[in-house]
XYZ file of C-alpha atoms in Angstrom:
773
model
C -31.087 73.517 12.178
C -27.506 74.736 12.509
C -24.683 72.261 11.880
C -22.381 71.629 14.807
C -18.893 72.948 14.372
C -16.010 72.206 16.717
C -13.131 74.644 16.244
C -9.626 74.518 17.626
C -8.426 78.185 17.761
C -4.684 78.835 18.032
C -4.448 82.501 19.168
C -2.954 84.378 22.074
C -5.874 86.861 22.129
C -9.128 85.742 23.787
C -10.887 88.749 22.252
C -9.834 87.791 18.714
C -10.982 84.214 19.394
C -14.362 85.485 20.635
C -14.651 87.678 17.549
C -14.148 84.661 15.283
C -16.762 82.650 17.202
C -19.355 85.446 17.027
C -18.781 85.646 13.287
C -19.592 81.949 12.929
C -22.511 81.599 15.325
C -24.956 82.957 12.831
C -24.359 79.882 10.623
C -23.108 77.142 12.907
C -23.639 75.744 16.391
C -20.091 76.467 17.526
C -18.012 74.872 20.268
C -14.338 75.781 20.520
C -11.132 75.688 22.503
C -8.380 78.291 22.405
C -4.700 77.329 22.756
C -1.593 79.460 22.457
C 1.303 77.034 23.051
C 2.463 73.818 21.393
C 1.741 71.763 24.515
C -1.787 73.116 24.757
C -2.347 72.343 21.097
C -0.987 68.761 21.528
C -3.373 68.213 24.448
C -6.309 69.574 22.480
C -5.543 67.425 19.460
C -5.358 64.350 21.667
C -9.018 64.921 22.597
C -9.997 64.599 18.926
C -13.307 65.403 17.251
C -12.209 68.739 15.672
C -13.742 69.896 12.403
C -11.315 72.732 11.641
C -8.244 74.570 12.985
C -8.078 78.425 12.829
C -4.690 79.901 13.754
C -3.155 83.341 14.132
C -0.027 83.830 12.049
C 2.179 85.443 14.677
C 2.052 84.906 18.467
C 4.526 85.566 21.266
C 5.003 81.904 22.206
C 3.850 80.141 19.068
C 3.245 80.744 15.354
C 0.714 79.640 12.760
C 3.404 77.903 10.716
C 4.583 75.948 13.782
C 0.977 74.951 14.525
C 0.556 73.788 10.909
C 3.746 71.727 11.129
C 2.640 70.173 14.416
C -0.637 69.130 12.780
C 1.148 67.582 9.803
C 3.681 65.821 12.012
C 0.797 64.037 13.686
C -0.468 62.934 10.257
C -3.798 64.695 10.730
C -5.716 66.012 7.730
C -7.849 68.830 9.255
C -8.827 72.017 7.357
C -6.340 74.726 8.503
C -7.147 78.455 7.981
C -4.568 81.079 8.792
C -5.946 84.432 10.212
C -3.742 87.502 10.777
C -4.151 91.131 11.609
C -1.403 92.254 9.216
C -0.499 89.387 6.969
C 1.366 90.351 3.833
C 1.426 88.681 0.467
C 4.758 86.956 1.142
C 3.521 85.520 4.414
C 0.305 84.304 2.750
C 2.282 82.499 0.048
C 4.523 80.945 2.681
C 1.500 79.754 4.647
C -0.133 78.188 1.589
C 3.120 76.435 0.661
C 3.342 75.085 4.176
C -0.040 73.454 3.699
C -2.616 75.958 4.949
C -5.919 75.630 3.144
C -6.766 79.380 3.249
C -5.731 82.668 4.882
C -7.803 85.697 6.019
C -7.255 89.086 7.590
C -8.972 89.652 10.908
C -10.633 92.822 9.614
C -12.161 90.862 6.732
C -13.871 87.971 8.492
C -16.857 88.081 6.146
C -15.008 85.475 4.031
C -14.646 83.167 7.020
C -17.966 81.317 6.743
C -17.688 80.585 2.969
C -14.062 79.557 3.486
C -15.004 77.165 6.302
C -17.870 75.637 4.284
C -15.579 75.151 1.308
C -12.825 73.605 3.396
C -15.243 71.315 5.188
C -16.545 70.074 1.816
C -13.006 69.710 0.478
C -12.092 67.778 3.615
C -14.922 65.331 2.993
C -13.753 64.875 -0.581
C -10.156 64.428 0.515
C -11.219 61.915 3.176
C -13.215 59.856 0.670
C -10.366 59.946 -1.813
C -7.911 58.941 0.858
C -10.116 56.065 1.999
C -10.459 54.879 -1.583
C -6.732 55.043 -2.104
C -6.112 53.218 1.138
C -8.658 50.553 0.198
C -7.068 50.178 -3.207
C -3.653 49.956 -1.678
C -4.849 47.369 0.836
C -6.520 45.375 -1.943
C -3.398 45.485 -4.042
C -1.342 44.383 -1.037
C -3.701 41.539 -0.281
C -3.816 40.488 -3.913
C -0.061 40.615 -4.178
C 0.306 38.598 -0.986
C -2.312 36.116 -2.159
C -0.635 35.643 -5.517
C 2.880 35.490 -4.126
C 1.984 33.050 -1.344
C -0.541 31.011 -3.315
C -0.251 27.227 -3.266
C -1.306 27.286 -6.916
C 1.029 28.312 -9.690
C -0.048 31.607 -11.327
C 1.331 32.918 -14.595
C 0.793 35.551 -17.288
C 1.812 35.069 -20.916
C 2.164 37.675 -23.602
C 3.444 36.794 -27.061
C 4.003 33.244 -25.679
C 6.571 34.545 -23.127
C 6.043 34.681 -19.375
C 5.576 38.240 -18.156
C 4.843 37.071 -14.617
C 4.990 33.859 -12.584
C 4.491 33.534 -8.853
C 6.915 31.627 -6.601
C 4.706 28.506 -6.591
C 4.777 28.350 -10.386
C 8.557 28.418 -10.309
C 8.637 25.820 -7.534
C 6.513 23.413 -9.588
C 9.164 23.386 -12.327
C 12.147 23.889 -9.938
C 12.969 27.373 -11.226
C 13.246 30.763 -9.560
C 10.546 33.132 -10.947
C 13.154 35.510 -12.419
C 14.579 32.588 -14.414
C 11.286 32.306 -16.274
C 9.974 35.876 -16.586
C 10.765 37.528 -19.917
C 12.936 34.566 -20.935
C 10.921 31.372 -21.379
C 7.703 30.209 -22.987
C 5.159 27.765 -21.624
C 5.963 25.219 -24.342
C 9.519 24.940 -23.006
C 8.008 23.514 -19.785
C 5.815 20.944 -21.586
C 6.793 17.300 -22.130
C 7.737 16.796 -25.809
C 4.892 14.386 -26.502
C 2.328 16.939 -25.232
C 3.671 20.116 -26.867
C 1.473 19.894 -29.975
C -1.620 19.292 -27.824
C -0.846 22.291 -25.600
C -0.287 24.522 -28.628
C -3.341 23.460 -30.647
C -5.818 22.862 -27.850
C -4.829 25.421 -25.218
C -2.616 28.333 -26.276
C -3.958 28.948 -29.779
C -7.669 28.711 -28.839
C -7.108 31.168 -25.957
C -5.389 33.669 -28.213
C -7.933 33.372 -31.010
C -11.393 32.437 -29.725
C -11.889 30.890 -26.290
C -12.349 33.055 -23.205
C -11.192 30.318 -20.825
C -9.999 26.722 -20.984
C -9.385 23.861 -18.584
C -6.658 21.460 -19.699
C -4.415 18.583 -18.574
C -0.903 17.888 -19.812
C 2.463 16.489 -18.814
C 5.087 19.024 -17.741
C 8.890 18.840 -17.709
C 10.790 19.976 -14.635
C 14.217 21.549 -14.649
C 15.853 18.153 -13.955
C 13.956 16.560 -16.853
C 11.480 14.605 -14.712
C 7.862 14.593 -15.889
C 4.871 15.695 -13.839
C 1.104 15.709 -14.321
C -0.403 19.202 -14.511
C -3.858 20.764 -14.516
C -4.101 24.274 -16.030
C -6.848 26.888 -16.219
C -6.311 29.734 -18.676
C -8.239 32.950 -19.433
C -7.808 35.434 -22.264
C -7.123 39.013 -21.072
C -5.334 42.226 -22.041
C -2.234 43.754 -20.452
C -1.109 47.261 -21.412
C -3.500 47.153 -24.345
C -2.142 43.891 -25.782
C -3.621 40.386 -25.716
C -2.373 38.150 -22.938
C -3.182 34.903 -21.103
C -3.489 34.629 -17.362
C -3.732 31.222 -15.812
C -3.347 28.933 -12.837
C -1.355 25.711 -12.739
C -1.663 22.803 -10.319
C 0.739 19.878 -9.907
C -1.580 16.841 -9.779
C 1.120 14.158 -9.935
C 0.472 12.969 -6.388
C -3.264 13.376 -6.815
C -3.256 11.192 -9.913
C -1.113 8.625 -8.143
C -3.512 8.691 -5.167
C -6.490 8.473 -7.516
C -4.904 5.492 -9.262
C -4.250 3.840 -5.897
C -7.779 4.635 -4.766
C -9.195 3.316 -8.031
C -7.146 0.139 -7.656
C -8.306 -0.241 -4.081
C -11.898 0.415 -5.125
C -11.730 -2.208 -7.872
C -10.133 -4.659 -5.452
C -12.949 -4.158 -2.938
C -15.644 -4.251 -5.625
C -14.199 -7.423 -7.172
C -13.163 -8.998 -3.875
C -14.057 -12.671 -3.401
C -14.971 -11.859 0.217
C -17.772 -9.667 1.579
C -16.943 -6.117 2.678
C -19.309 -3.933 4.724
C -18.701 -0.465 6.214
C -20.934 0.996 8.930
C -21.058 4.264 10.849
C -20.474 4.538 14.592
C -24.027 3.389 15.266
C -23.712 0.282 13.111
C -25.736 1.652 10.185
C -24.530 0.266 6.865
C -22.981 2.839 4.529
C -21.329 0.541 1.976
C -21.470 -3.092 0.856
C -19.523 -4.631 -2.016
C -21.091 -6.871 -4.698
C -19.920 -10.063 -2.946
C -21.835 -9.082 0.196
C -24.965 -8.629 -1.941
C -24.361 -11.960 -3.702
C -23.880 -13.885 -0.458
C -26.788 -12.385 1.514
C -29.309 -12.104 -1.333
C -30.265 -8.532 -0.359
C -30.235 -5.644 -2.835
C -27.971 -2.678 -2.044
C -30.918 -0.373 -1.344
C -32.256 -2.916 1.146
C -28.991 -2.783 3.098
C -27.891 0.878 3.133
C -28.948 2.491 6.401
C -29.790 -0.846 7.994
C -27.891 -2.645 10.737
C -26.011 -5.882 9.899
C -28.205 -7.493 12.571
C -30.751 -8.139 9.785
C -28.555 -11.171 9.012
C -28.966 -12.651 12.490
C -30.303 -16.194 12.449
C -30.713 -16.726 16.174
C -28.127 -19.516 15.951
C -25.266 -17.415 17.352
C -25.054 -16.836 21.095
C -25.855 -13.248 22.165
C -22.572 -13.166 24.110
C -20.699 -13.392 20.810
C -22.312 -10.155 19.612
C -21.640 -8.467 22.964
C -17.974 -9.419 22.740
C -17.849 -8.289 19.101
C -19.271 -4.824 19.858
C -17.135 -4.233 22.951
C -14.027 -5.278 21.014
C -14.478 -3.033 17.968
C -15.714 0.001 19.937
C -12.526 -0.157 21.989
C -10.504 0.059 18.770
C -9.391 -3.580 18.690
C -9.982 -6.090 15.885
C -12.540 -8.875 16.304
C -12.150 -12.294 14.697
C -14.752 -15.032 14.777
C -17.516 -16.983 13.078
C -21.171 -16.011 12.791
C -24.060 -18.275 11.858
C -26.179 -15.928 9.744
C -29.320 -16.039 7.624
C -29.755 -14.911 4.012
C -32.753 -13.001 2.695
C -34.341 -16.258 1.488
C -34.002 -17.782 4.965
C -31.048 -19.999 4.110
C -28.501 -20.306 6.923
C -24.813 -19.803 6.250
C -21.530 -19.505 8.167
C -19.266 -16.476 7.910
C -15.713 -16.063 9.131
C -15.420 -12.355 9.953
C -12.739 -9.761 10.722
C -14.275 -6.525 12.021
C -12.237 -3.482 13.010
C -12.496 0.267 13.610
C -11.630 2.924 11.031
C -9.854 5.906 12.623
C -9.216 9.426 11.365
C -5.864 11.259 11.538
C -6.579 12.229 15.170
C -7.071 8.587 16.114
C -10.825 8.924 16.591
C -13.096 6.064 15.461
C -15.324 7.171 12.582
C -16.536 3.896 11.049
C -16.322 0.130 11.309
C -15.320 -2.201 8.482
C -16.102 -5.889 8.275
C -14.383 -8.351 5.936
C -16.261 -11.635 5.907
C -15.941 -14.907 4.039
C -18.708 -17.425 3.467
C -17.216 -20.613 4.921
C -20.375 -22.724 4.787
C -18.976 -25.119 2.194
C -15.643 -25.310 3.989
C -17.265 -26.085 7.343
C -19.501 -28.645 5.671
C -16.491 -30.228 3.990
C -14.497 -30.250 7.231
C -17.418 -31.756 9.148
C -17.921 -34.390 6.481
C -14.199 -35.113 6.306
C -14.097 -35.425 10.079
C -17.060 -37.789 9.848
C -15.311 -39.832 7.152
C -12.128 -40.025 9.227
C -14.118 -41.071 12.280
C -15.866 -43.766 10.270
C -12.541 -44.978 8.905
C -11.137 -45.253 12.428
C -14.214 -47.096 13.654
C -13.985 -49.322 10.582
C -10.416 -50.288 11.398
C -11.473 -51.211 14.922
C -14.528 -53.112 13.721
C -12.494 -55.056 11.140
C -9.935 -56.094 13.718
C -12.626 -57.229 16.138
C -14.453 -59.158 13.407
C -11.279 -60.928 12.303
C -10.535 -62.210 15.796
C -14.151 -63.166 16.418
C -14.374 -65.005 13.108
C -11.580 -67.334 14.135
C -13.329 -67.995 17.454
C -16.739 -68.417 15.795
C -15.306 -70.794 13.227
C -14.250 -73.099 16.060
C -17.487 -72.587 18.052
C -19.848 -73.071 15.112
C -17.811 -75.898 13.586
C -17.699 -77.989 16.718
C -21.331 -77.093 17.541
C -22.354 -78.492 14.158
C -20.407 -81.678 14.789
C -21.864 -81.920 18.299
C -25.436 -81.482 17.064
C -24.971 -84.214 14.499
C -23.491 -86.601 17.052
C -26.371 -86.253 19.532
C -29.721 -87.974 19.398
C -32.433 -85.721 18.013
C -35.009 -84.708 20.600
C -32.682 -85.179 23.522
C -32.100 -82.294 25.918
C -28.401 -82.188 25.091
C -29.232 -82.029 21.367
C -31.484 -79.018 21.971
C -28.827 -77.355 24.114
C -26.208 -77.897 21.409
C -28.594 -76.367 18.842
C -28.944 -73.245 21.050
C -25.164 -72.917 21.093
C -25.075 -73.222 17.286
C -27.867 -70.630 16.789
C -26.075 -68.164 19.088
C -22.868 -68.724 17.157
C -24.669 -68.161 13.844
C -26.170 -64.895 15.142
C -22.709 -63.823 16.267
C -21.379 -64.741 12.823
C -24.035 -62.451 11.274
C -22.816 -59.603 13.478
C -19.195 -60.138 12.468
C -20.206 -60.233 8.788
C -21.928 -56.871 9.288
C -18.853 -55.486 11.018
C -16.710 -56.657 8.109
C -19.117 -55.018 5.673
C -18.853 -51.758 7.606
C -15.061 -51.927 7.790
C -14.910 -52.849 4.077
C -12.757 -55.896 4.840
C -15.291 -58.453 3.671
C -14.117 -60.502 0.702
C -16.563 -60.036 -2.166
C -17.305 -62.017 -5.250
C -18.564 -59.128 -7.394
C -20.475 -59.570 -10.611
C -22.389 -57.303 -12.970
C -25.963 -56.891 -11.689
C -29.201 -55.452 -13.029
C -30.223 -53.300 -10.052
C -33.910 -53.346 -11.019
C -33.867 -57.170 -11.138
C -32.271 -57.267 -7.676
C -34.947 -54.971 -6.226
C -37.824 -56.893 -7.828
C -36.381 -60.195 -6.540
C -36.830 -59.109 -2.923
C -39.911 -56.880 -3.317
C -42.433 -59.480 -2.073
C -40.309 -60.283 0.909
C -39.956 -56.563 1.654
C -43.726 -56.041 1.585
C -44.143 -58.786 4.174
C -41.267 -57.335 6.183
C -42.695 -53.812 6.547
C -46.244 -54.884 7.423
C -49.679 -53.879 6.191
C -49.795 -50.415 7.804
C -46.990 -49.121 5.548
C -47.173 -48.951 1.771
C -44.213 -49.783 -0.479
C -43.962 -47.959 -3.796
C -41.195 -48.736 -6.291
C -40.312 -46.367 -9.103
C -37.666 -48.151 -11.125
C -36.247 -46.379 -14.149
C -36.366 -48.707 -17.147
C -33.032 -47.429 -18.424
C -31.258 -47.756 -15.067
C -27.744 -48.989 -15.762
C -25.898 -52.023 -14.415
C -23.721 -52.101 -11.308
C -20.849 -54.361 -10.308
C -20.973 -55.783 -6.786
C -21.589 -58.898 -4.710
C -25.295 -59.902 -5.038
C -25.497 -60.645 -1.323
C -24.262 -57.178 -0.516
C -26.856 -55.595 -2.803
C -29.528 -57.500 -0.948
C -28.096 -56.333 2.403
C -28.297 -52.681 1.282
C -31.952 -52.949 0.247
C -32.989 -54.932 3.309
C -31.281 -52.641 5.810
C -32.594 -49.442 4.221
C -36.170 -50.756 4.116
C -35.991 -51.962 7.729
C -34.625 -48.570 8.801
C -37.431 -46.777 6.914
C -40.025 -49.100 8.459
C -38.777 -48.433 11.992
C -38.839 -44.680 11.350
C -42.461 -44.856 10.116
C -44.175 -45.631 13.421
C -47.449 -44.042 12.337
C -47.501 -45.645 8.894
C -47.211 -43.879 5.571
C -45.444 -44.849 2.386
C -41.882 -46.022 1.723
C -40.693 -45.159 -1.772
C -37.868 -47.019 -3.482
C -36.565 -45.641 -6.795
C -33.696 -46.170 -9.237
C -32.272 -43.908 -11.943
C -29.056 -43.006 -13.716
C -27.244 -39.872 -12.525
C -23.989 -38.125 -13.359
C -22.156 -36.415 -10.497
C -20.071 -33.368 -11.393
C -17.215 -31.532 -9.698
C -19.629 -29.145 -7.982
C -21.484 -32.046 -6.332
C -18.179 -33.610 -5.312
C -17.026 -30.311 -3.815
C -20.170 -30.012 -1.710
C -20.169 -33.705 -0.760
C -16.662 -34.780 0.332
C -16.166 -38.480 -0.201
C -18.019 -38.518 -3.530
C -16.218 -38.775 -6.860
C -17.464 -37.289 -10.159
C -18.695 -39.904 -12.607
C -21.648 -41.979 -13.824
C -23.750 -43.732 -11.195
C -26.957 -45.635 -10.636
C -28.867 -44.080 -7.748
C -30.980 -46.186 -5.414
C -33.255 -43.985 -3.288
C -35.265 -45.110 -0.275
C -37.525 -42.426 1.226
C -39.919 -42.599 4.167
C -42.473 -40.260 5.754
C -41.260 -40.857 9.279
C -40.063 -38.635 12.068
C -36.868 -37.462 10.364
C -33.521 -36.792 12.014
C -31.606 -33.974 13.678
C -28.121 -32.958 12.566
C -26.671 -34.660 15.644
C -28.294 -37.968 14.704
C -27.146 -37.670 11.093
C -23.573 -37.142 12.278
C -23.565 -40.540 14.032
C -25.964 -42.374 11.751
C -23.499 -44.864 10.304
C -21.530 -45.641 13.451
C -21.660 -49.323 14.505
C -24.021 -49.990 17.431
C -25.453 -46.445 17.320
C -29.246 -46.541 17.302
C -32.153 -44.300 18.247
C -34.477 -47.292 18.616
C -35.690 -48.616 21.929
C -33.920 -51.532 23.622
C -34.330 -54.830 21.816
C -35.089 -53.327 18.366
C -31.920 -53.676 16.338
C -28.202 -53.898 16.955
C -27.244 -50.567 15.431
C -25.346 -52.330 12.628
C -27.864 -52.041 9.784
C -26.873 -48.630 8.441
C -23.241 -49.223 9.385
C -23.365 -52.286 7.127
C -24.871 -50.230 4.300
C -22.162 -47.596 4.735
C -19.384 -50.185 4.572
C -20.802 -51.970 1.529
C -21.341 -48.740 -0.404
C -17.847 -47.469 0.373
C -16.345 -50.880 -0.418
C -17.920 -50.691 -3.876
C -16.717 -47.161 -4.601
C -20.110 -45.537 -3.998
C -21.461 -42.640 -1.957
C -24.356 -42.188 0.502
C -26.337 -38.974 0.751
C -28.851 -38.528 3.583
C -31.533 -35.833 3.261
C -33.614 -35.389 6.405
C -35.075 -32.793 8.752
C -36.952 -33.389 12.020
C -40.568 -34.180 11.236
C -39.899 -34.274 7.461
C -39.015 -37.918 6.930
C -35.729 -39.113 5.446
C -34.341 -40.061 2.067
C -31.244 -42.234 1.598
C -29.606 -41.825 -1.830
C -27.145 -44.600 -2.630
C -24.842 -43.827 -5.576
C -23.242 -46.975 -7.047
C -20.774 -46.768 -9.964
C -22.419 -47.622 -13.276
C -20.895 -50.717 -14.968
C -20.108 -50.580 -18.667
C -20.580 -54.310 -19.389
C -24.079 -55.933 -19.415
C -25.321 -58.268 -16.692
C -24.936 -62.014 -17.445
C -27.862 -64.414 -17.430
C -28.791 -65.790 -13.982
C -26.682 -68.888 -13.095
C -28.274 -72.340 -13.098
C -29.017 -73.792 -9.625
C -26.156 -75.972 -8.269
C -26.400 -79.751 -8.559
C -25.606 -81.698 -5.376
C -22.737 -84.102 -6.092
C -21.104 -86.841 -4.089
C -17.693 -85.915 -2.735
C -14.562 -87.929 -3.580
C -12.590 -88.180 -0.334
C -9.613 -89.980 -1.827
C -7.693 -86.712 -2.184
C -4.836 -85.461 -0.029
C -5.156 -81.939 1.374
C -2.487 -79.670 2.889
C -4.063 -77.345 5.493
C -2.073 -74.261 6.594
C -3.727 -72.190 9.389
C -2.011 -70.177 12.117
C -5.041 -70.265 14.466
C -4.799 -73.639 16.336
C -8.517 -73.903 17.068
C -9.506 -73.352 13.429
C -6.749 -75.727 12.255
C -7.942 -78.537 14.537
C -11.571 -78.062 13.430
C -10.740 -78.119 9.718
C -8.448 -81.135 10.035
C -10.973 -83.006 12.219
C -13.841 -82.270 9.803
C -11.914 -83.313 6.706
C -10.594 -86.524 8.279
C -14.104 -87.413 9.442
C -15.156 -87.263 5.741
C -12.275 -89.558 4.731
C -9.688 -87.095 3.432
C -5.986 -87.493 4.057
C -4.745 -84.305 5.683
C -1.331 -82.778 6.314
C -1.528 -79.879 8.758
C 0.794 -76.907 9.347
C 0.525 -73.905 11.722
C 2.647 -71.583 9.583
C 3.673 -71.229 5.920
C 7.272 -72.394 6.466
C 6.040 -75.652 7.964
C 3.583 -76.007 5.079
C 6.363 -75.593 2.503
C 8.402 -78.269 4.249
C 5.449 -80.701 4.236
C 4.710 -79.923 0.572
C 8.313 -80.627 -0.458
C 8.081 -84.039 1.226
C 4.653 -84.976 -0.146
C 4.293 -82.914 -3.324
C 3.333 -85.934 -5.424
C 0.554 -86.876 -2.984
C -0.966 -83.458 -2.226
C -3.902 -82.510 -4.483
C -5.121 -79.375 -2.761
C -3.897 -76.473 -0.580
C -6.349 -75.057 1.983
C -4.776 -71.955 3.527
C -5.682 -68.910 5.563
C -5.137 -65.605 3.782
C -3.597 -63.571 6.624
C -0.696 -65.260 8.419
C 2.582 -64.118 9.967
C 5.683 -63.805 7.755
C 3.928 -64.998 4.569
C 0.382 -64.528 3.266
C -1.795 -67.304 1.934
C -1.663 -65.983 -1.661
C 2.136 -65.807 -1.485
C 2.285 -69.392 -0.228
C -0.077 -70.548 -2.967
C 2.008 -68.802 -5.630
C 5.140 -70.533 -4.360
C 3.541 -74.006 -4.335
C 1.815 -73.550 -7.699
C 5.197 -72.789 -9.213
C 6.229 -76.266 -8.140
C 2.934 -78.004 -9.000
C 0.718 -76.029 -11.408
C -2.207 -78.514 -11.191
C -2.505 -77.949 -7.433
C -6.007 -76.908 -6.305
C -6.204 -73.937 -3.903
C -8.908 -72.902 -1.403
C -8.476 -69.735 0.662
C -10.200 -68.992 3.964
C -10.201 -65.709 5.898
C -12.095 -63.557 8.362
C -10.838 -60.541 6.361
C -7.834 -59.447 4.410
C -5.896 -56.210 4.622
C -5.384 -56.158 0.866
C -8.999 -56.919 -0.013
C -8.864 -55.428 -3.508
C -5.755 -57.420 -4.452
C -7.245 -60.634 -3.095
C -10.462 -60.144 -5.035
C -8.394 -59.993 -8.224
C -7.042 -63.428 -7.272
C -10.583 -64.753 -6.939
C -11.407 -63.351 -10.379
C -8.688 -65.646 -11.776
C -10.573 -68.756 -10.658
C -9.387 -69.315 -7.082
C -11.908 -70.498 -4.486
C -12.659 -68.705 -1.222
C -14.477 -69.674 1.993
C -15.202 -66.797 4.393
C -14.927 -67.292 8.144
C -16.785 -68.270 10.193
C -17.956 -71.385 8.332
C -19.813 -74.515 9.336
C -18.635 -78.048 8.635
C -21.104 -78.571 5.781
C -20.006 -75.328 4.108
C -16.380 -76.416 4.407
C -17.038 -79.790 2.806
C -19.081 -78.250 -0.066
C -16.342 -75.702 -0.805
C -13.657 -78.413 -0.739
C -15.716 -80.453 -3.186
C -16.175 -77.428 -5.491
C -12.453 -76.688 -5.366
C -11.439 -80.244 -6.183
C -13.951 -80.393 -9.030
C -13.046 -76.918 -10.370
C -10.175 -75.560 -12.502
C -6.735 -74.531 -11.396
C -4.654 -71.424 -11.924
C -2.927 -71.457 -15.301
C 0.488 -70.290 -14.151
C 2.390 -69.678 -11.014
C 2.358 -65.959 -11.771
C -1.444 -65.856 -11.733
C -1.538 -65.061 -8.020
C -0.478 -61.766 -6.496
C -1.593 -59.686 -3.550
C -2.507 -60.718 -0.058
C -0.779 -59.533 3.087
C 2.029 -60.966 5.078
């Protein structure tokens, strides 16, 4: 098969052109075009696709040399053969110098085919060479551009001197490249403290043994400032001599960013609050150790899950809807969630959840920073409860004080009325009903005073086990046969210091409460033991104080309590019992007594799980004394003179009337100033002062101190419904003073007067302090 050959013939003779074509048709499949002017040749060349150009040397309108020049001017590399009818040696040389590839005479066309084949082959070779050169040139240009415009410093060293640096390398050190090339060494750009390291661990190994090295060092800029650098070096050869080529990167900002990132990472990892990061669909991608600690889940149990695994069902669904709509809109959500740990324990979290946005402002993730506030909420709730109880206590104490004055008059005169009436008569029975009602009211006020911690105590060191055993039989009768009573009393239970009557009130009220909660029967357990409360317990139980205590526990198997009930459990008159079963003061009384004695109450209860009351009473260091001998009834000597000072007229009249009925001589005063005046007039006669504790302008203790300074042997008896400075007044009682709490009956008044007159007196006028004006 003949090879196609497209020929552009430049000749003014069609016959000569046809002759050339016939010569070639035996070897090639020829197609051609003949032109004889420059314009025709330009047009033909524009068509393209020519394999060879054959041109006559001399033509009327054109010449072979002009055709050759036109071809070269267009930058075309086509084989060009000159053909002439009478071409001399000089013309042939001129044609070859002009760039013709061969020349032939028209009468010797036998050389045409070999010449064309040779030129076609040479053209292929030239084209391949040209393409290779162009590719090499393009590669060199690209490489040069890449190196010159690189964002990485590039350098070449030979004999420790720079033979090339790119602009970025110079920029890193604040030099122009020409200021470094052939004039400086790498060591001149190294911080002094790192020069030995660079020499021994980078330059020398590359020159002697290592093919490539990766190294970090501190560099020195032109202005003397230091920078962090990362260098990669490779051993090579340049012009037959050893050299080093390398890249240099300024990592100062990267190291600073890495340090900041590392600091931030450590902060998040060591954060005292939980941190969680999720994707756009709420799938967890990261949790810090605190999150794991709080929730109880392992990291692998959380990654890929939704934070909804912490839902407890205690948070309203609307909260989650608001949360999601807030963060997906790019705003920050703040709020509290009631969540559940892996072990089922509920806890409160205060959370801040917000969107993480990229540089274009698009949301990519969500981050939550959450704090476990369970203890704080518990403490706040308990503190709020304590404050509420304190406020109620203040109210209850004020009410009890006023009622005690009224009940003192009611019960005192009722007693006198009962005694004056004939037994069995209707009026006698009616008077007794009045007295019983007054006594029941007095019990209520005593309970209110216990709750408000304004009841005057006469504390002593008690063996708690002995106190429990003393009332155990009575308790068994109290709870009935359908409920069992089990006591577990620790033999080494310590002593406590409190009023014996108050201890009995605690036990009685707790047992009655447990009995009423055990409608279907069961067992009530009462136990004692020594315990030590630490700071952790105190932190979790606001109101408690670290120290050594004796714990009295009363547990039942009853219906238990809800959180709402437990919140109001110790409020006066609050009760869950049906009408007619209790006043709602039993547990309020226990609360007041325990607080008054520096103790703490812990209630453990769940609905349907019964309840356990743990009473913590401070452990006394001194042993309990032997039980006192029973009192001996003595006759009263009514020959004494008594000064009565009481600002409540009804109580004053009752006391004066009762004492005068028993034969005493009485001076009466409605305020301390009047009492002082009477005492100054009758000091030699007066044997005893009977005074209220709380009075306007001057307290009873202050009055007693003033009168004792004038007459040290004076006997003193205090009366009160309560005192504002209870602790200070109790110290007075510890010094031997006598006290009669309101309300009191006539018989109690007379017995206490007798005891006071028969007892000792204060040693000095300075023995009394405290009280309230």
